[in-house]
Tab-separated table of C-alpha atoms in Angstrom:
chain	number	residue	atom	x	y	z
A	1	UNK	CA	90.261	42.896	-1.923
A	2	UNK	CA	86.713	41.896	-2.730
A	3	UNK	CA	86.180	37.966	-1.660
A	4	UNK	CA	84.600	35.309	-3.686
A	5	UNK	CA	81.028	32.811	-3.304
A	6	UNK	CA	81.796	30.365	-5.845
A	7	UNK	CA	78.539	28.235	-6.691
A	8	UNK	CA	79.712	25.239	-9.492
A	9	UNK	CA	77.143	22.951	-11.381
A	10	UNK	CA	78.039	20.325	-13.590
A	11	UNK	CA	76.714	20.332	-17.495
A	12	UNK	CA	77.661	18.109	-20.763
A	13	UNK	CA	79.587	19.863	-23.418
A	14	UNK	CA	78.768	19.582	-26.437
A	15	UNK	CA	80.816	17.595	-29.271
A	16	UNK	CA	80.817	19.664	-31.528
A	17	UNK	CA	81.524	23.490	-32.551
A	18	UNK	CA	78.822	26.292	-32.713
A	19	UNK	CA	78.836	29.025	-31.564
A	20	UNK	CA	76.290	32.026	-31.867
A	21	UNK	CA	77.380	35.689	-32.308
A	22	UNK	CA	74.722	37.887	-31.408
A	23	UNK	CA	75.162	41.512	-34.157
A	24	UNK	CA	73.817	44.599	-33.771
A	25	UNK	CA	74.378	48.275	-34.825
A	26	UNK	CA	73.586	49.537	-31.534
A	27	UNK	CA	72.417	48.206	-27.653
A	28	UNK	CA	69.206	47.336	-27.218
A	29	UNK	CA	66.417	48.672	-25.772
A	30	UNK	CA	65.117	48.063	-22.606
A	31	UNK	CA	61.373	47.113	-23.428
A	32	UNK	CA	59.132	49.046	-22.022
A	33	UNK	CA	56.694	46.681	-19.182
A	34	UNK	CA	53.300	45.437	-21.225
A	35	UNK	CA	50.618	47.219	-21.415
A	36	UNK	CA	47.016	46.218	-20.824
A	37	UNK	CA	44.525	45.162	-23.562
A	38	UNK	CA	42.742	48.033	-24.709
A	39	UNK	CA	39.570	47.542	-27.066
A	40	UNK	CA	39.988	49.252	-30.327
A	41	UNK	CA	37.141	51.940	-30.053
A	42	UNK	CA	36.882	55.857	-32.679
A	43	UNK	CA	38.946	56.701	-29.275
A	44	UNK	CA	41.960	54.442	-29.588
A	45	UNK	CA	43.630	54.535	-32.313
A	46	UNK	CA	45.562	51.610	-33.583
A	47	UNK	CA	48.599	51.069	-32.197
A	48	UNK	CA	51.764	52.562	-34.465
A	49	UNK	CA	53.842	49.299	-36.517
A	50	UNK	CA	56.882	48.354	-33.823
A	51	UNK	CA	60.530	49.356	-35.725
A	52	UNK	CA	61.957	45.818	-36.776
A	53	UNK	CA	64.859	44.853	-34.079
A	54	UNK	CA	67.895	45.695	-36.276
A	55	UNK	CA	69.709	42.456	-34.311
A	56	UNK	CA	70.731	39.071	-35.938
A	57	UNK	CA	72.321	35.742	-34.964
A	58	UNK	CA	75.178	34.391	-36.702
A	59	UNK	CA	75.093	30.755	-36.546
A	60	UNK	CA	78.953	28.959	-36.961
A	61	UNK	CA	78.752	24.962	-37.302
A	62	UNK	CA	82.503	23.727	-37.641
A	63	UNK	CA	82.625	20.325	-39.838
A	64	UNK	CA	85.034	17.907	-39.862
A	65	UNK	CA	86.886	15.807	-37.097
A	66	UNK	CA	89.140	18.844	-36.177
A	67	UNK	CA	85.913	21.154	-34.483
A	68	UNK	CA	87.417	24.379	-35.740
A	69	UNK	CA	90.660	25.415	-34.592
A	70	UNK	CA	92.250	26.342	-37.185
A	71	UNK	CA	90.802	23.569	-38.976
A	72	UNK	CA	91.003	23.512	-43.187
A	73	UNK	CA	87.305	21.997	-43.502
A	74	UNK	CA	84.161	23.567	-43.791
A	75	UNK	CA	82.771	26.845	-41.656
A	76	UNK	CA	79.574	27.307	-42.045
A	77	UNK	CA	77.380	30.887	-41.394
A	78	UNK	CA	74.574	31.378	-40.995
A	79	UNK	CA	72.204	34.341	-40.213
A	80	UNK	CA	69.165	34.673	-38.427
A	81	UNK	CA	66.937	37.031	-37.656
A	82	UNK	CA	65.606	34.987	-34.143
A	83	UNK	CA	66.979	32.134	-32.589
A	84	UNK	CA	62.882	31.118	-32.104
A	85	UNK	CA	61.235	31.758	-34.906
A	86	UNK	CA	61.539	28.597	-36.019
A	87	UNK	CA	62.812	25.133	-33.789
A	88	UNK	CA	64.828	23.684	-36.447
A	89	UNK	CA	67.979	25.277	-37.974
A	90	UNK	CA	69.265	23.210	-40.847
A	91	UNK	CA	71.895	24.158	-42.646
A	92	UNK	CA	71.867	21.887	-45.723
A	93	UNK	CA	71.992	23.961	-49.140
A	94	UNK	CA	72.407	27.490	-47.064
A	95	UNK	CA	74.516	29.853	-45.208
A	96	UNK	CA	77.811	29.822	-46.131
A	97	UNK	CA	81.736	28.283	-46.211
A	98	UNK	CA	84.325	30.922	-45.150
A	99	UNK	CA	86.931	28.241	-44.819
A	100	UNK	CA	88.853	29.528	-47.330
A	101	UNK	CA	88.737	33.253	-46.263
A	102	UNK	CA	88.345	33.737	-42.628
A	103	UNK	CA	88.956	31.215	-39.346
A	104	UNK	CA	86.378	31.514	-36.241
A	105	UNK	CA	89.330	32.580	-34.374
A	106	UNK	CA	87.973	36.961	-34.598
A	107	UNK	CA	88.064	39.699	-33.524
A	108	UNK	CA	83.970	40.473	-32.981
A	109	UNK	CA	82.840	43.819	-32.618
A	110	UNK	CA	78.977	44.375	-33.634
A	111	UNK	CA	78.154	43.613	-36.860
A	112	UNK	CA	81.490	43.099	-37.753
A	113	UNK	CA	84.661	40.596	-37.914
A	114	UNK	CA	87.924	41.969	-37.903
A	115	UNK	CA	90.811	39.137	-39.464
A	116	UNK	CA	94.511	38.571	-40.159
A	117	UNK	CA	92.463	36.112	-42.974
A	118	UNK	CA	93.786	32.755	-43.848
A	119	UNK	CA	96.349	34.344	-46.916
A	120	UNK	CA	97.966	35.840	-43.600
A	121	UNK	CA	99.152	39.112	-45.317
A	122	UNK	CA	97.015	41.803	-44.723
A	123	UNK	CA	93.900	43.552	-41.940
A	124	UNK	CA	90.870	42.722	-42.896
A	125	UNK	CA	87.084	43.158	-41.548
A	126	UNK	CA	84.158	41.529	-42.603
A	127	UNK	CA	80.324	41.179	-42.673
A	128	UNK	CA	77.862	37.839	-43.174
A	129	UNK	CA	74.882	38.833	-45.009
A	130	UNK	CA	72.499	36.672	-45.606
A	131	UNK	CA	74.075	33.713	-47.675
A	132	UNK	CA	77.110	35.824	-48.061
A	133	UNK	CA	80.793	36.558	-46.613
A	134	UNK	CA	81.260	40.712	-47.643
A	135	UNK	CA	84.601	42.250	-47.477
A	136	UNK	CA	83.985	45.459	-45.678
A	137	UNK	CA	87.106	47.039	-45.853
A	138	UNK	CA	91.159	45.178	-46.028
A	139	UNK	CA	95.012	46.797	-45.671
A	140	UNK	CA	98.130	45.079	-46.537
A	141	UNK	CA	100.603	44.413	-44.254
A	142	UNK	CA	102.928	47.411	-44.436
A	143	UNK	CA	106.186	46.783	-41.637
A	144	UNK	CA	104.749	44.391	-39.594
A	145	UNK	CA	103.615	40.792	-40.417
A	146	UNK	CA	101.269	38.495	-38.457
A	147	UNK	CA	100.113	35.304	-38.960
A	148	UNK	CA	96.132	33.665	-39.394
A	149	UNK	CA	94.049	33.316	-35.637
A	150	UNK	CA	98.414	33.965	-33.380
A	151	UNK	CA	98.162	37.255	-32.452
A	152	UNK	CA	95.812	39.416	-29.469
A	153	UNK	CA	93.953	43.320	-29.916
A	154	UNK	CA	93.238	45.819	-27.496
A	155	UNK	CA	90.393	48.112	-28.614
A	156	UNK	CA	91.269	51.633	-27.681
A	157	UNK	CA	88.013	52.741	-28.281
A	158	UNK	CA	85.296	52.303	-31.334
A	159	UNK	CA	87.495	53.075	-33.904
A	160	UNK	CA	90.954	52.229	-32.993
A	161	UNK	CA	92.267	48.860	-32.638
A	162	UNK	CA	96.102	47.119	-31.638
A	163	UNK	CA	97.192	44.202	-32.718
A	164	UNK	CA	100.166	42.681	-30.799
A	165	UNK	CA	102.035	39.631	-31.380
A	166	UNK	CA	105.311	37.757	-31.421
A	167	UNK	CA	107.611	38.284	-34.870
A	168	UNK	CA	108.140	35.623	-36.575
A	169	UNK	CA	111.267	34.605	-34.459
A	170	UNK	CA	109.952	35.266	-32.011
A	171	UNK	CA	112.444	38.200	-30.363
A	172	UNK	CA	110.374	40.871	-30.358
A	173	UNK	CA	106.368	41.714	-29.533
A	174	UNK	CA	105.295	43.882	-32.864
A	175	UNK	CA	102.118	46.332	-32.784
A	176	UNK	CA	99.798	47.876	-35.329
A	177	UNK	CA	97.281	50.148	-34.622
A	178	UNK	CA	94.262	50.257	-36.777
A	179	UNK	CA	91.582	52.553	-37.962
A	180	UNK	CA	88.655	49.777	-37.232
A	181	UNK	CA	86.491	51.860	-40.312
A	182	UNK	CA	89.262	51.885	-43.196
A	183	UNK	CA	92.017	49.725	-41.226
A	184	UNK	CA	93.999	52.145	-42.405
A	185	UNK	CA	97.576	51.465	-40.646
A	186	UNK	CA	97.945	54.943	-38.151
A	187	UNK	CA	101.063	53.347	-37.043
A	188	UNK	CA	102.927	50.512	-36.117
A	189	UNK	CA	106.469	49.308	-34.289
A	190	UNK	CA	107.372	47.919	-31.536
A	191	UNK	CA	107.782	47.242	-27.952
A	192	UNK	CA	110.061	48.103	-25.364
A	193	UNK	CA	110.436	44.357	-23.821
A	194	UNK	CA	114.529	42.377	-24.057
A	195	UNK	CA	114.242	38.452	-24.208
A	196	UNK	CA	116.489	36.728	-22.175
A	197	UNK	CA	120.123	35.599	-24.072
A	198	UNK	CA	118.353	32.459	-26.282
A	199	UNK	CA	115.107	32.839	-24.641
A	200	UNK	CA	111.785	33.938	-27.207
A	201	UNK	CA	108.778	34.891	-26.449
A	202	UNK	CA	105.090	33.363	-26.387
A	203	UNK	CA	103.262	34.004	-29.213
A	204	UNK	CA	101.046	36.482	-29.135
A	205	UNK	CA	100.148	36.963	-25.061
A	206	UNK	CA	97.283	39.016	-24.015
A	207	UNK	CA	95.950	42.587	-24.568
A	208	UNK	CA	93.157	44.941	-21.845
A	209	UNK	CA	93.243	48.859	-22.381
A	210	UNK	CA	92.852	50.547	-19.111
A	211	UNK	CA	90.785	53.029	-20.358
A	212	UNK	CA	91.280	55.722	-16.851
A	213	UNK	CA	94.848	55.704	-16.814
A	214	UNK	CA	95.177	55.114	-21.401
A	215	UNK	CA	97.138	51.757	-20.516
A	216	UNK	CA	97.759	48.504	-22.509
A	217	UNK	CA	98.036	46.091	-20.069
A	218	UNK	CA	99.833	43.323	-22.140
A	219	UNK	CA	100.504	40.177	-20.408
A	220	UNK	CA	103.176	37.390	-22.099
A	221	UNK	CA	105.964	34.465	-21.862
A	222	UNK	CA	109.225	33.838	-21.789
A	223	UNK	CA	109.387	30.473	-23.529
A	224	UNK	CA	111.900	28.582	-21.410
A	225	UNK	CA	110.534	30.331	-18.357
A	226	UNK	CA	108.099	27.600	-17.561
A	227	UNK	CA	107.164	28.592	-13.788
A	228	UNK	CA	105.868	33.221	-14.945
A	229	UNK	CA	104.719	35.237	-17.030
A	230	UNK	CA	104.769	39.298	-17.373
A	231	UNK	CA	102.781	41.788	-17.528
A	232	UNK	CA	103.470	45.394	-19.226
A	233	UNK	CA	101.931	48.156	-18.450
A	234	UNK	CA	102.353	50.913	-21.929
A	235	UNK	CA	101.345	54.138	-22.512
A	236	UNK	CA	98.476	53.732	-25.175
A	237	UNK	CA	99.173	57.257	-27.392
A	238	UNK	CA	102.876	56.323	-28.304
A	239	UNK	CA	103.129	52.282	-27.016
A	240	UNK	CA	105.908	53.248	-24.926
A	241	UNK	CA	106.646	50.615	-22.449
A	242	UNK	CA	106.247	52.339	-18.673
A	243	UNK	CA	106.460	49.181	-15.768
A	244	UNK	CA	107.319	45.836	-16.652
A	245	UNK	CA	106.172	43.006	-13.957
A	246	UNK	CA	107.065	39.399	-12.794
A	247	UNK	CA	104.429	36.972	-11.663
A	248	UNK	CA	105.535	33.674	-10.539
A	249	UNK	CA	101.467	32.968	-9.115
A	250	UNK	CA	100.566	30.597	-11.685
A	251	UNK	CA	102.624	29.660	-14.738
A	252	UNK	CA	100.265	30.658	-17.015
A	253	UNK	CA	97.504	33.695	-18.380
A	254	UNK	CA	95.163	31.114	-19.780
A	255	UNK	CA	95.556	31.427	-22.914
A	256	UNK	CA	99.171	32.100	-25.004
A	257	UNK	CA	98.663	31.825	-28.349
A	258	UNK	CA	95.319	32.792	-29.748
A	259	UNK	CA	95.037	35.629	-27.004
A	260	UNK	CA	90.833	36.673	-27.015
A	261	UNK	CA	90.038	35.453	-30.109
A	262	UNK	CA	87.834	32.233	-29.160
A	263	UNK	CA	87.613	32.657	-25.665
A	264	UNK	CA	86.888	35.064	-22.707
A	265	UNK	CA	90.567	35.140	-20.696
A	266	UNK	CA	90.118	37.817	-18.570
A	267	UNK	CA	87.651	40.982	-18.122
A	268	UNK	CA	86.729	44.274	-15.729
A	269	UNK	CA	84.777	44.847	-12.596
A	270	UNK	CA	82.114	46.847	-12.194
A	271	UNK	CA	85.125	49.275	-10.706
A	272	UNK	CA	87.672	48.576	-13.363
A	273	UNK	CA	89.759	46.078	-11.218
A	274	UNK	CA	90.992	43.250	-13.799
A	275	UNK	CA	90.866	40.022	-13.103
A	276	UNK	CA	93.430	37.468	-15.277
A	277	UNK	CA	92.305	34.075	-15.411
A	278	UNK	CA	95.790	31.584	-15.374
A	279	UNK	CA	96.653	28.233	-14.852
A	280	UNK	CA	99.788	25.774	-13.518
A	281	UNK	CA	99.953	22.203	-15.304
A	282	UNK	CA	98.826	19.428	-12.923
A	283	UNK	CA	102.328	17.797	-11.085
A	284	UNK	CA	102.638	14.428	-12.758
A	285	UNK	CA	100.361	15.335	-16.140
A	286	UNK	CA	100.467	13.035	-18.097
A	287	UNK	CA	99.439	16.015	-20.463
A	288	UNK	CA	100.439	19.778	-20.916
A	289	UNK	CA	96.254	20.404	-21.513
A	290	UNK	CA	96.501	19.129	-17.481
A	291	UNK	CA	96.271	22.023	-15.469
A	292	UNK	CA	94.852	23.832	-12.352
A	293	UNK	CA	93.472	27.382	-12.887
A	294	UNK	CA	93.833	30.675	-10.880
A	295	UNK	CA	92.561	33.824	-10.811
A	296	UNK	CA	94.324	37.116	-10.314
A	297	UNK	CA	93.960	40.466	-10.199
A	298	UNK	CA	95.369	44.514	-10.958
A	299	UNK	CA	93.250	47.276	-9.355
A	300	UNK	CA	91.783	50.106	-10.986
A	301	UNK	CA	96.075	52.482	-11.289
A	302	UNK	CA	98.056	50.439	-9.840
A	303	UNK	CA	100.617	48.862	-12.461
A	304	UNK	CA	101.221	45.680	-10.380
A	305	UNK	CA	99.217	42.545	-9.462
A	306	UNK	CA	97.811	42.988	-6.010
A	307	UNK	CA	99.576	40.404	-3.977
A	308	UNK	CA	96.776	39.870	-1.435
A	309	UNK	CA	94.202	38.006	-3.800
A	310	UNK	CA	93.572	34.376	-5.230
A	311	UNK	CA	90.994	33.062	-6.887
A	312	UNK	CA	89.823	30.463	-7.685
A	313	UNK	CA	92.742	28.790	-5.450
A	314	UNK	CA	91.955	25.299	-6.348
A	315	UNK	CA	94.183	22.009	-6.434
A	316	UNK	CA	92.519	21.638	-9.704
A	317	UNK	CA	90.285	22.687	-12.587
A	318	UNK	CA	91.299	24.268	-15.353
A	319	UNK	CA	89.987	28.024	-16.910
A	320	UNK	CA	88.749	27.512	-19.922
A	321	UNK	CA	87.056	31.236	-19.710
A	322	UNK	CA	86.381	34.203	-17.517
A	323	UNK	CA	83.846	36.412	-18.556
A	324	UNK	CA	81.953	39.691	-16.780
A	325	UNK	CA	78.457	38.875	-16.157
A	326	UNK	CA	76.812	42.042	-14.413
A	327	UNK	CA	78.123	44.200	-11.228
A	328	UNK	CA	79.728	41.666	-8.749
A	329	UNK	CA	79.099	38.044	-10.486
A	330	UNK	CA	81.207	36.901	-13.052
A	331	UNK	CA	81.599	33.427	-14.372
A	332	UNK	CA	84.881	30.754	-15.018
A	333	UNK	CA	83.877	28.157	-17.554
A	334	UNK	CA	86.201	25.211	-15.178
A	335	UNK	CA	87.945	21.966	-16.972
A	336	UNK	CA	87.788	19.311	-14.275
A	337	UNK	CA	87.009	15.851	-15.277
A	338	UNK	CA	87.105	14.465	-11.702
A	339	UNK	CA	83.997	16.996	-10.657
A	340	UNK	CA	81.604	15.090	-13.316
A	341	UNK	CA	82.904	11.841	-13.740
A	342	UNK	CA	83.408	12.297	-17.292
A	343	UNK	CA	86.738	10.030	-18.740
A	344	UNK	CA	89.500	12.099	-20.145
A	345	UNK	CA	91.086	15.675	-20.814
A	346	UNK	CA	89.300	16.653	-23.375
A	347	UNK	CA	86.020	17.803	-22.539
A	348	UNK	CA	85.381	21.082	-21.098
A	349	UNK	CA	82.216	19.955	-18.120
A	350	UNK	CA	82.153	22.147	-15.383
A	351	UNK	CA	81.095	25.840	-14.727
A	352	UNK	CA	81.645	28.387	-11.807
A	353	UNK	CA	79.803	31.300	-10.486
A	354	UNK	CA	81.932	33.579	-9.216
A	355	UNK	CA	79.906	36.371	-6.831
A	356	UNK	CA	82.041	38.456	-4.973
A	357	UNK	CA	80.790	41.039	-2.192
């Protein structure tokens, strides 16, 4: 297994919630190198106009003390074509307040937002156009019902979306497979997972699709088992559970309630090895948020964790986000107040760059 080299840097965290979502129908084209300037002459025709970019930015700002996370205060969204065309972006008398319909915990793909909205009675697909939140498609619940914000998801392909979570009583894990174009239900059911007598499943868990063997890898917990968690390997075609394994080198995945609706918690590297951010509660902690992180790995094609690999093996630093950057590089966003001299555990304040060689 690859080794990691760590490079750490501290930075000030913003005291308000602000997120940028870059939306585009297609991957951006790589610009050509600058051409030398050639004076216009009769033998040098004018260059054709450059087509306008299809990329725009949706800027989300939450208003109120909660700073998002299910806030009932205003959630303002404004679309702009550029972040450099103006020095200040003003939301006064501009933008759209989406709080009555959707939350910032969302599934973002291209220019669309996919959610179980505030009404918690349907699956829906939205788009921000100018100062308007447009409903592109929606599908009322049929068999399985989900709470808003509390579910995980996996994309099987660009047009097939799977939503998963514990049911209302948390004694089963349910799933619904959707056609992302019109949000129609392709199929739905429950996973053949058994919870111990008197226990319950964690709210949503985490899910990731592995294309090479057509598997959904689903990470989850039993609520009373506080020192371990599980991974289930699911056949994406018929949603049968092919294997279930337990992991006790970390107490929990980095997110158990909201899937990856706010931050990335796992990533595939360029060889399709899957890295999962995990955390443990500090001994003697006065809050459950006082944790230290671990990075675990499942190799391509394997149906269990790589027991020889344990990344970010340090006694403190809660992993908030883990994101793949490019071949050989990933980024961990870590909450570690002691490192920066910050007071309290409320602000994530350390970024760690990982490079594997």
